[in-house]
N, CA and C atoms as an extended XYZ file, in Angstrom:
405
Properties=species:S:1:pos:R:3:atomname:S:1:resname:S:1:resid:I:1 pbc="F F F"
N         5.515       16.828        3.019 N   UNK     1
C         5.290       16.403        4.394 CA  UNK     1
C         4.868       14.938        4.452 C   UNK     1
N         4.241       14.668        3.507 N   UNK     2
C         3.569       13.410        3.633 CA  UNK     2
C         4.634       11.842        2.968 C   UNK     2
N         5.572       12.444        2.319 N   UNK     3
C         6.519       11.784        2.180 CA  UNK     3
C         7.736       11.716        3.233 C   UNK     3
N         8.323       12.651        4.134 N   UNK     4
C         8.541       12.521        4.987 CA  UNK     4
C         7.930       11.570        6.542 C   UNK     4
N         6.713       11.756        6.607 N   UNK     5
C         6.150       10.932        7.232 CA  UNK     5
C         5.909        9.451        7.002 C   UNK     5
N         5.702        9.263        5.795 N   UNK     6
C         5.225        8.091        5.492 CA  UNK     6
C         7.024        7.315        5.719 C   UNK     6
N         8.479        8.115        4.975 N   UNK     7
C         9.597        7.205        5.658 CA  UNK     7
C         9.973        7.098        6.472 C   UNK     7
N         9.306        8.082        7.387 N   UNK     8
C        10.070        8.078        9.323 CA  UNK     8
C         9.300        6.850        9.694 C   UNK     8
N         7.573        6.453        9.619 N   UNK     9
C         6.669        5.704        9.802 CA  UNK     9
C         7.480        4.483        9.287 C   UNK     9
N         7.410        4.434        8.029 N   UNK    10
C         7.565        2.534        7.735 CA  UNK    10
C         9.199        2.507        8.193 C   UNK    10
N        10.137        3.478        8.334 N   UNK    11
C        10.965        3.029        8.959 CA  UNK    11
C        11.052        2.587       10.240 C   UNK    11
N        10.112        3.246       11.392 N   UNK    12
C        10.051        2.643       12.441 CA  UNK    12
C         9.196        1.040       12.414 C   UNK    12
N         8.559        1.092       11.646 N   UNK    13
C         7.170        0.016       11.720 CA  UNK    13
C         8.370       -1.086       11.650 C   UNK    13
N         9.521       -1.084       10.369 N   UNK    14
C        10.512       -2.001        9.617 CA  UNK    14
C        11.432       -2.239       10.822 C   UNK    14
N        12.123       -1.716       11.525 N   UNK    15
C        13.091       -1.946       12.315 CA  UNK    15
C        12.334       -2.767       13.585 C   UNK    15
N        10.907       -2.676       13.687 N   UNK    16
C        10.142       -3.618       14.797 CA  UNK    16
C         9.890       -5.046       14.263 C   UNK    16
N        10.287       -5.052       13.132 N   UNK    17
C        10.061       -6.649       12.384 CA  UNK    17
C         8.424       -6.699       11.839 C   UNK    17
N         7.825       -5.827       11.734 N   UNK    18
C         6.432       -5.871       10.787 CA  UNK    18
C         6.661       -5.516        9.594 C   UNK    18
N         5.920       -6.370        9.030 N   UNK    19
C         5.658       -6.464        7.333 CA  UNK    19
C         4.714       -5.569        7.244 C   UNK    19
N         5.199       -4.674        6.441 N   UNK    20
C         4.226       -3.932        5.420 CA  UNK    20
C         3.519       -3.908        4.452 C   UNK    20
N         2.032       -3.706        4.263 N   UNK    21
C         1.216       -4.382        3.448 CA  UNK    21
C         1.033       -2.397        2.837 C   UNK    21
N         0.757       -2.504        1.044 N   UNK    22
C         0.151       -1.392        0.590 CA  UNK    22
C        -0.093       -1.980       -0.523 C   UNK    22
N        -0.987       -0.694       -1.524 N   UNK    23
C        -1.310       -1.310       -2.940 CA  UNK    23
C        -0.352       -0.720       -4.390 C   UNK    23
N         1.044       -0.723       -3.517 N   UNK    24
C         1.808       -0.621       -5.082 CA  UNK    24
C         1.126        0.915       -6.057 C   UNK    24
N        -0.007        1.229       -5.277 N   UNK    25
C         0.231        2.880       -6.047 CA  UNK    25
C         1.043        3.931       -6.355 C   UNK    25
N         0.869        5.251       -7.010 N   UNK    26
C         2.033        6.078       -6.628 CA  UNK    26
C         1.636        6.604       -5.572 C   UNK    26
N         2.782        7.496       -5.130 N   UNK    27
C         2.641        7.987       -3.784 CA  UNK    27
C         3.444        7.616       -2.817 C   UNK    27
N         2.220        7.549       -1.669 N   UNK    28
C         2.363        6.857       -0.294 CA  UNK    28
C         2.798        5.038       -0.354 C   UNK    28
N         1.488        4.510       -0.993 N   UNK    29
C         1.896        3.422       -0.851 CA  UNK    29
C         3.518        2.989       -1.871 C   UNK    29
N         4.009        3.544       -3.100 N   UNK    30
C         5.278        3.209       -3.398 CA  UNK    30
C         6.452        4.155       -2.582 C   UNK    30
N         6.378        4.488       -1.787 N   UNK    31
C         7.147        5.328       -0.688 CA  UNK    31
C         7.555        4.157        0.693 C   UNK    31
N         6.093        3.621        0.814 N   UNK    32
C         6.016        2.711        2.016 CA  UNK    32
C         7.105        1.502        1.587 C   UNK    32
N         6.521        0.837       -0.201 N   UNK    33
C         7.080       -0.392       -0.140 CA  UNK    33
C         8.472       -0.059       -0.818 C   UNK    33
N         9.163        1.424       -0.611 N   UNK    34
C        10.557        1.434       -1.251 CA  UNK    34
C        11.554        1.696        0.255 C   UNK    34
N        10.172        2.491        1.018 N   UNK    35
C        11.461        2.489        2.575 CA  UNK    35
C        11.580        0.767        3.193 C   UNK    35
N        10.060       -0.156        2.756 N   UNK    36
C        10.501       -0.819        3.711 CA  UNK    36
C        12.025       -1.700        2.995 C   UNK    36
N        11.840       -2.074        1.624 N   UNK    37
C        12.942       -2.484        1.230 CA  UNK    37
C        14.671       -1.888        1.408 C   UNK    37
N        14.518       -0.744        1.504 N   UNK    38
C        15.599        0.153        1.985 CA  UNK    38
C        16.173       -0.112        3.293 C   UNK    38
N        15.304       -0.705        4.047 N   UNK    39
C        15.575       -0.790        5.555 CA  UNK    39
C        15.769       -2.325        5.985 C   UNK    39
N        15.556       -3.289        4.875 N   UNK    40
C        15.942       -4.320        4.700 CA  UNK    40
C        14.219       -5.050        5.427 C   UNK    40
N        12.939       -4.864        5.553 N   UNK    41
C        12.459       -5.380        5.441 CA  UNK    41
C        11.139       -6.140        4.505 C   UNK    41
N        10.588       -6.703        5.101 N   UNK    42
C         9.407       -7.497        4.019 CA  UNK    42
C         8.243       -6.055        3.879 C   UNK    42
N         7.772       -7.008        2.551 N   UNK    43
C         6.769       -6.081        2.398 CA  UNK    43
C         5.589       -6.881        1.520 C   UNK    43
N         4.222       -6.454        1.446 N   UNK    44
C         3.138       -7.328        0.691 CA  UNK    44
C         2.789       -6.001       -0.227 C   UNK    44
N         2.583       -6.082       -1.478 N   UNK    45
C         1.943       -5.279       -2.243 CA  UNK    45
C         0.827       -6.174       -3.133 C   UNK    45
N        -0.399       -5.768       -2.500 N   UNK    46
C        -1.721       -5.805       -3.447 CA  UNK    46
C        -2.073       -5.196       -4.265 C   UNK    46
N        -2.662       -5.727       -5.434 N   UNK    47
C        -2.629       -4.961       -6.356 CA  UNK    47
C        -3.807       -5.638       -7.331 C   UNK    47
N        -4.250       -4.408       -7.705 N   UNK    48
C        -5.897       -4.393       -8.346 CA  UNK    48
C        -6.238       -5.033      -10.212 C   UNK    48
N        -5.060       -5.851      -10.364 N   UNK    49
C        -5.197       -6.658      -11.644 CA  UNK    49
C        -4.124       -8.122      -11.565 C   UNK    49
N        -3.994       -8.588      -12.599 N   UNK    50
C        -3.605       -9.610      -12.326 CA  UNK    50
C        -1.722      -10.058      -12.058 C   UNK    50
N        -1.630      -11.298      -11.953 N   UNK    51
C        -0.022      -10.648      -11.622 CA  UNK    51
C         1.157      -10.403      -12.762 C   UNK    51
N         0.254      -10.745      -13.855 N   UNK    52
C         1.192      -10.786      -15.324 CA  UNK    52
C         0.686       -9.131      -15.752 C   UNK    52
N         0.216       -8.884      -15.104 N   UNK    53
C        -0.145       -7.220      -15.917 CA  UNK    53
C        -0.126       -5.901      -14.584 C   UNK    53
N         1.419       -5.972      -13.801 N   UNK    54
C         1.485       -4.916      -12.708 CA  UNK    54
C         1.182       -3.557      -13.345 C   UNK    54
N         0.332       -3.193      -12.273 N   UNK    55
C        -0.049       -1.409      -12.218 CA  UNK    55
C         0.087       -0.873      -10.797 C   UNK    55
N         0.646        0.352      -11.066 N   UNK    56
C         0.925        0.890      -12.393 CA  UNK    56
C         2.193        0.490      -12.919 C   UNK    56
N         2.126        0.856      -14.082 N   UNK    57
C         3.355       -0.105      -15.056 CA  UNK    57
C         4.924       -0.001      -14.875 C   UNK    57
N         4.902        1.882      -14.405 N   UNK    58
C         6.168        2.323      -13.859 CA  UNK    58
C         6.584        1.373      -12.696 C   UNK    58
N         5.278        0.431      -12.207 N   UNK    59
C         6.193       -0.059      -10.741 CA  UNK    59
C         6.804       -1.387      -10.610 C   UNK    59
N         6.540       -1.691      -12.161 N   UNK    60
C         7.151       -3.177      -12.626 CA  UNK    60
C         8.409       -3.498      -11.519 C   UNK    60
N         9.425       -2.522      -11.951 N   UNK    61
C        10.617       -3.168      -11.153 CA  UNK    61
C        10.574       -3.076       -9.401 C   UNK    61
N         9.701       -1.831       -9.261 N   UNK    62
C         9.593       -2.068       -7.725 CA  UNK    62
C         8.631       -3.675       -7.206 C   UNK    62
N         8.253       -4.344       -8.159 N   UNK    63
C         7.096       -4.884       -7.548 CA  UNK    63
C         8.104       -6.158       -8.163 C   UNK    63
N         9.465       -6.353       -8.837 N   UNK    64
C        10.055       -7.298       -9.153 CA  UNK    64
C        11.058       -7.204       -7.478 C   UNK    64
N        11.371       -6.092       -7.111 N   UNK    65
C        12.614       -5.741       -5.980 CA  UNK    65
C        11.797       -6.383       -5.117 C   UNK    65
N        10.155       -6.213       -4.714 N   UNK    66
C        10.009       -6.549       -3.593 CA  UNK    66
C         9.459       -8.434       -3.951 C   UNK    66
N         9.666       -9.063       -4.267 N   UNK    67
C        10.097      -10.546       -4.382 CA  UNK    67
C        11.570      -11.029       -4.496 C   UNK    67
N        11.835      -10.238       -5.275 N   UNK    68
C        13.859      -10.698       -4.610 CA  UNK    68
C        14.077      -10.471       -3.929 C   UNK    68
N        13.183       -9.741       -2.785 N   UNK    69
C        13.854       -9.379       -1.342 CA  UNK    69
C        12.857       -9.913       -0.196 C   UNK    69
N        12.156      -10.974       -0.396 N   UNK    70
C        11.481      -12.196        0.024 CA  UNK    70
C         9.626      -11.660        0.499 C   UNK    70
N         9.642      -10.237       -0.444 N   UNK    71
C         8.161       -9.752       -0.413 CA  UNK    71
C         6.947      -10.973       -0.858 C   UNK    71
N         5.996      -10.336       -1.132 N   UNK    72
C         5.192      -10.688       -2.526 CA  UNK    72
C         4.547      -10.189       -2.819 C   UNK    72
N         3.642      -10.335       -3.926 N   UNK    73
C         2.815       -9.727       -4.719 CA  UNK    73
C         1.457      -10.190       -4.635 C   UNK    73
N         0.226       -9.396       -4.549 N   UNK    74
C        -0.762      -10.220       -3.735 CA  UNK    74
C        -1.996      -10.112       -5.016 C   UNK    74
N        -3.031      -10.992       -5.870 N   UNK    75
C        -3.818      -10.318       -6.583 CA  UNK    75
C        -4.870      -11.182       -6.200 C   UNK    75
N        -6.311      -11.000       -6.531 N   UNK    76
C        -7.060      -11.918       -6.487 CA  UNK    76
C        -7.777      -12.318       -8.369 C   UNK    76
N        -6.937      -11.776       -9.084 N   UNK    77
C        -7.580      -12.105      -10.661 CA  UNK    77
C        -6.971      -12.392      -11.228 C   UNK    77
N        -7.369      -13.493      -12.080 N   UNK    78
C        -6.838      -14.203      -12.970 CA  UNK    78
C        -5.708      -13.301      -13.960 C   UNK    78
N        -5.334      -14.420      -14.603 N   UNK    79
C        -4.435      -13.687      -15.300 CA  UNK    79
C        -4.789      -13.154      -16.620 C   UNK    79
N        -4.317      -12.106      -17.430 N   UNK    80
C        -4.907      -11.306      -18.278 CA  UNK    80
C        -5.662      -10.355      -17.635 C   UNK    80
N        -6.375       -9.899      -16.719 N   UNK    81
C        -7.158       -9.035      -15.955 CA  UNK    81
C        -6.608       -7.650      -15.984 C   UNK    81
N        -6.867       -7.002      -16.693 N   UNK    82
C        -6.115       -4.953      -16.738 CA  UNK    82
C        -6.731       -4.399      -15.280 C   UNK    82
N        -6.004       -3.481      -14.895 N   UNK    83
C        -5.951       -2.727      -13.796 CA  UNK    83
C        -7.709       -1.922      -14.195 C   UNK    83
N        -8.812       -2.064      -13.717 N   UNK    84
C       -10.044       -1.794      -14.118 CA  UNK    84
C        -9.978       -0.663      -12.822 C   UNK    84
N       -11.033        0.258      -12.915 N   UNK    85
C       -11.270        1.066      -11.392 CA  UNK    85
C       -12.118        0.458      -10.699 C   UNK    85
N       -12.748       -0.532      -10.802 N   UNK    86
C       -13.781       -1.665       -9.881 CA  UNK    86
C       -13.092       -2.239       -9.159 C   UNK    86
N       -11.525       -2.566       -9.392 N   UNK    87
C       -11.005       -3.909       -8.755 CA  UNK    87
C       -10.108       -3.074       -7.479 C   UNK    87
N       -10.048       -1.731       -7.524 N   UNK    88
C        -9.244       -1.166       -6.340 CA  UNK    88
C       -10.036       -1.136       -4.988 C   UNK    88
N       -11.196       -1.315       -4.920 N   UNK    89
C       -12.126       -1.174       -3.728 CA  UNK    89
C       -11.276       -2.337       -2.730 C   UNK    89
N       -12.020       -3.216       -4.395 N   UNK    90
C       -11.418       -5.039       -3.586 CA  UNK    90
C       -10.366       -5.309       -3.121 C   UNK    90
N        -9.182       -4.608       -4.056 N   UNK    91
C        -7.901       -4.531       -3.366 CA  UNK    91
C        -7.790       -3.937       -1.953 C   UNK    91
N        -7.973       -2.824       -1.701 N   UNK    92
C        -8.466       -2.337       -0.595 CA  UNK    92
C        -8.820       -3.089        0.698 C   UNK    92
N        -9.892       -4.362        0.634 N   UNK    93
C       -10.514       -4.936        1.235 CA  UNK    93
C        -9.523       -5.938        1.652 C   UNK    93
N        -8.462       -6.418        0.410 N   UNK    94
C        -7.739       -7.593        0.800 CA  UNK    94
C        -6.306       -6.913        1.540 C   UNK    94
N        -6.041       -5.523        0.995 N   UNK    95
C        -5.317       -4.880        2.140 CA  UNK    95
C        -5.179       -4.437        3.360 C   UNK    95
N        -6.628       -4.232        4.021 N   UNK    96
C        -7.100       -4.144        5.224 CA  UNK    96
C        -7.037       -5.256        6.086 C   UNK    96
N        -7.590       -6.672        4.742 N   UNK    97
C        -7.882       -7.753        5.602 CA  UNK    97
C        -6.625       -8.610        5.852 C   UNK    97
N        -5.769       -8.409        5.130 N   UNK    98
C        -4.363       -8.990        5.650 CA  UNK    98
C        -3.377       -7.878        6.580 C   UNK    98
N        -4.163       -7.002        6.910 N   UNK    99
C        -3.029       -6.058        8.066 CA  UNK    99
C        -3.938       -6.315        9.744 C   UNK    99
N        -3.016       -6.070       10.525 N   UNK   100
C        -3.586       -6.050       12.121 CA  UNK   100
C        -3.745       -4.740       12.196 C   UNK   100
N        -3.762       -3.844       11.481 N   UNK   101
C        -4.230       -2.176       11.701 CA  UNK   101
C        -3.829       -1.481       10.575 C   UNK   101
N        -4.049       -0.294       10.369 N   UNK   102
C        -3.978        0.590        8.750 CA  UNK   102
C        -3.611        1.789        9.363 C   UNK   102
N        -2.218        2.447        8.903 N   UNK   103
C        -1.780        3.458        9.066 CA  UNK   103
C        -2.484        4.487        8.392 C   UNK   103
N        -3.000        5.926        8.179 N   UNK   104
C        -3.391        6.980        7.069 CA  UNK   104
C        -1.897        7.714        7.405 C   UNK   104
N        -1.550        8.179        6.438 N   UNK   105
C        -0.596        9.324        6.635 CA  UNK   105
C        -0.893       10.369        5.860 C   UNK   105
N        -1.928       10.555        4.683 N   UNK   106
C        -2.752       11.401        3.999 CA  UNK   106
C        -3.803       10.422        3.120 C   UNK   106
N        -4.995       11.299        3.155 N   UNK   107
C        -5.863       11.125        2.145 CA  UNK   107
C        -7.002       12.204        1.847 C   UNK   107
N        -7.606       11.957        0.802 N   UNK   108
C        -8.796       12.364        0.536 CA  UNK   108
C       -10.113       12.212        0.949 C   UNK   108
N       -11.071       13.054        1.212 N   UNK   109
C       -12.220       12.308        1.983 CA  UNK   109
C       -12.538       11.179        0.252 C   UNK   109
N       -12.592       11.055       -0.558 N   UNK   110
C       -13.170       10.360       -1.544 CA  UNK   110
C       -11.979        9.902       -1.791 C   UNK   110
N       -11.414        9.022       -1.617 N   UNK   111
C       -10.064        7.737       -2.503 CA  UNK   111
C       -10.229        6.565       -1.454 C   UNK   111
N        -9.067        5.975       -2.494 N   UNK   112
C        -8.767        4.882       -2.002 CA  UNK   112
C        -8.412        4.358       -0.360 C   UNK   112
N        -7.638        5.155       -0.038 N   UNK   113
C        -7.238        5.393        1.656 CA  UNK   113
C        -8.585        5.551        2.335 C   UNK   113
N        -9.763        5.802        2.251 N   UNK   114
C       -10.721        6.101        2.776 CA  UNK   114
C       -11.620        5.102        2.612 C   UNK   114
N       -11.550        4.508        1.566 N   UNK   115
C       -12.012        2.904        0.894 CA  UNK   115
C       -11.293        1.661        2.007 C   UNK   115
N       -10.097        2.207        2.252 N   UNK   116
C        -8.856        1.074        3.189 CA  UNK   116
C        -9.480        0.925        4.519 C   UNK   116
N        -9.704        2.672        4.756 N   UNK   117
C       -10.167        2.877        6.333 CA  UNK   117
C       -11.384        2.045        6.678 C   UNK   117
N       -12.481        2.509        5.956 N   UNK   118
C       -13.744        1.630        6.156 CA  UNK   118
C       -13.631        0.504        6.199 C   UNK   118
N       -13.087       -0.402        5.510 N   UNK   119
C       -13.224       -1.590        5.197 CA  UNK   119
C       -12.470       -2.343        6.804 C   UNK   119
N       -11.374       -1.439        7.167 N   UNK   120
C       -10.535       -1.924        8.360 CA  UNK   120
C       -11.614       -1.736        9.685 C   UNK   120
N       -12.341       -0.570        9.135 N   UNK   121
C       -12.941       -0.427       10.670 CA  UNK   121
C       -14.172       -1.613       10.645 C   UNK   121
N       -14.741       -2.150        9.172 N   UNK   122
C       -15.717       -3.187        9.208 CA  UNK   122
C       -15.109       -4.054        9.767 C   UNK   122
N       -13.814       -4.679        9.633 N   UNK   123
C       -13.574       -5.878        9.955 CA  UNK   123
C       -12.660       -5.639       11.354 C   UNK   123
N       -13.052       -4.609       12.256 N   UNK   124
C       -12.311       -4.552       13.768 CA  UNK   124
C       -11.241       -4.155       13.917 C   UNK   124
N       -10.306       -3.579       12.381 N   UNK   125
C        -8.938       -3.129       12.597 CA  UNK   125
C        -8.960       -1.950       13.202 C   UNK   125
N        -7.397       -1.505       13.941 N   UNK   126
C        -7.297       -0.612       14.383 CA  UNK   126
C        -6.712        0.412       13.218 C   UNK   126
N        -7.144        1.957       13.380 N   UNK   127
C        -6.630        2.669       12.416 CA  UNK   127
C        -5.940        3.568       12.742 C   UNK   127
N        -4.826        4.237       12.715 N   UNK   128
C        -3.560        4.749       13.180 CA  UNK   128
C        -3.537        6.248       11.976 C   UNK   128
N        -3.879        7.223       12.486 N   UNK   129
C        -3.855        8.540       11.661 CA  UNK   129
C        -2.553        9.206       12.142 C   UNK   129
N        -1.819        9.973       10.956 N   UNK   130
C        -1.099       11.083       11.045 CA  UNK   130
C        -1.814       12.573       11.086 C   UNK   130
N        -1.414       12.864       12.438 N   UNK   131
C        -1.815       14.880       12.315 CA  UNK   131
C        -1.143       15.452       11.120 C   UNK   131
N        -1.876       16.220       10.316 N   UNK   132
C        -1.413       16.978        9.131 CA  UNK   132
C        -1.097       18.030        9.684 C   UNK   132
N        -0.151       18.328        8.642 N   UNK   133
C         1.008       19.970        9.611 CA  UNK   133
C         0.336       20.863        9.144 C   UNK   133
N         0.355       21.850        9.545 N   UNK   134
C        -0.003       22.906        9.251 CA  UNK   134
C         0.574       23.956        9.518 C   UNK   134
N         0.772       24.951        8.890 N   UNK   135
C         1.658       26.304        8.761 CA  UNK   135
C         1.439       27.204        9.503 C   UNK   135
C-alpha cells in the first residue's frame, strides 16, 4: 500500500513542477526519488555521509541517475565520512529545511520520518499525512 501511494503521490507532486526532496533510503524515500525520475522530474536526495561514500551502497546508481537527470545530491560532511546513525537526524533536519512541507506516507512512531516530521513542524513546515488503509 505504501508503495502504491508513495507513486500516485510523487507522481502527482512531479507533473505540478515540484522538486522532490528525500534521504536516498530504502523504501519510501528510493520509491519517491525513482518515480520522480520516471516522470521526468527533479529530485534532491540528502544523505547522511559524505558524497564519495553513498548510502546505502545499493543506491549508488540511483543517486548517479538522479544527477544525470539534473537532480543532486545533498551532504553536509566532509569527505571520507561513513554513513554513522548520528548523522541521519541531521539529514533529516536538512531535509525538512530545504522542503516547503513534508509528505508522511508511512512511518513508525520511532524512525526517521518522525525525526523529518518534528523537525518540519519546528521550523513552520506544513505536514501532509497519508490515511493508512485498512482492511
Amino acid at each position: 500500500y505504501g508503495e502504491k501511494v508513495a507513486k500516485a503521490v510523487t507522481k502527482g507532486i512531479v507533473q505540478n513542477k515540484v522538486v522532490t526532496i528525500s534521504g536516498l533510503a530504502k523504501g519510501i524515500d528510493s520509491i519517491c526519488h525513482k518515480e520522480t525520475l520516471r516522470n521526468k522530474g527533479k529530485t534532491i536526495a540528502v544523505i547522511g555521509s559524505s558524497l564519495d561514500i553513498i548510502y546505502p551502497f545499493e543506491n549508488k546508481g540511483l543517486a548517479e541517475e538522479i544527477v544525470k537527470n539534473g537532480g543532486c545530491i545533498v551532504s553536509e560532511y566532509p569527505l571520507g565520512t561513513k554513513p554513522e546513525k548520528m548523522n541521519f537526524p541531521a539529514r533529516n533536519r536538512i531535509i525538512s529545511g530545504l522542503s516547503n512541507g513534508v509528505i508522511v506516507v508511512e512511518a513508525k512512531k520511532k524512525s526517521g520520518t518522525m525525526t523529518t516530521v518534528d523537525f518540519a513542524l519546528e521550523q513552520g513546515k506544513t505536514v501532509f499525512t497519508i490515511p493508512r488503509k485498512y482492511n
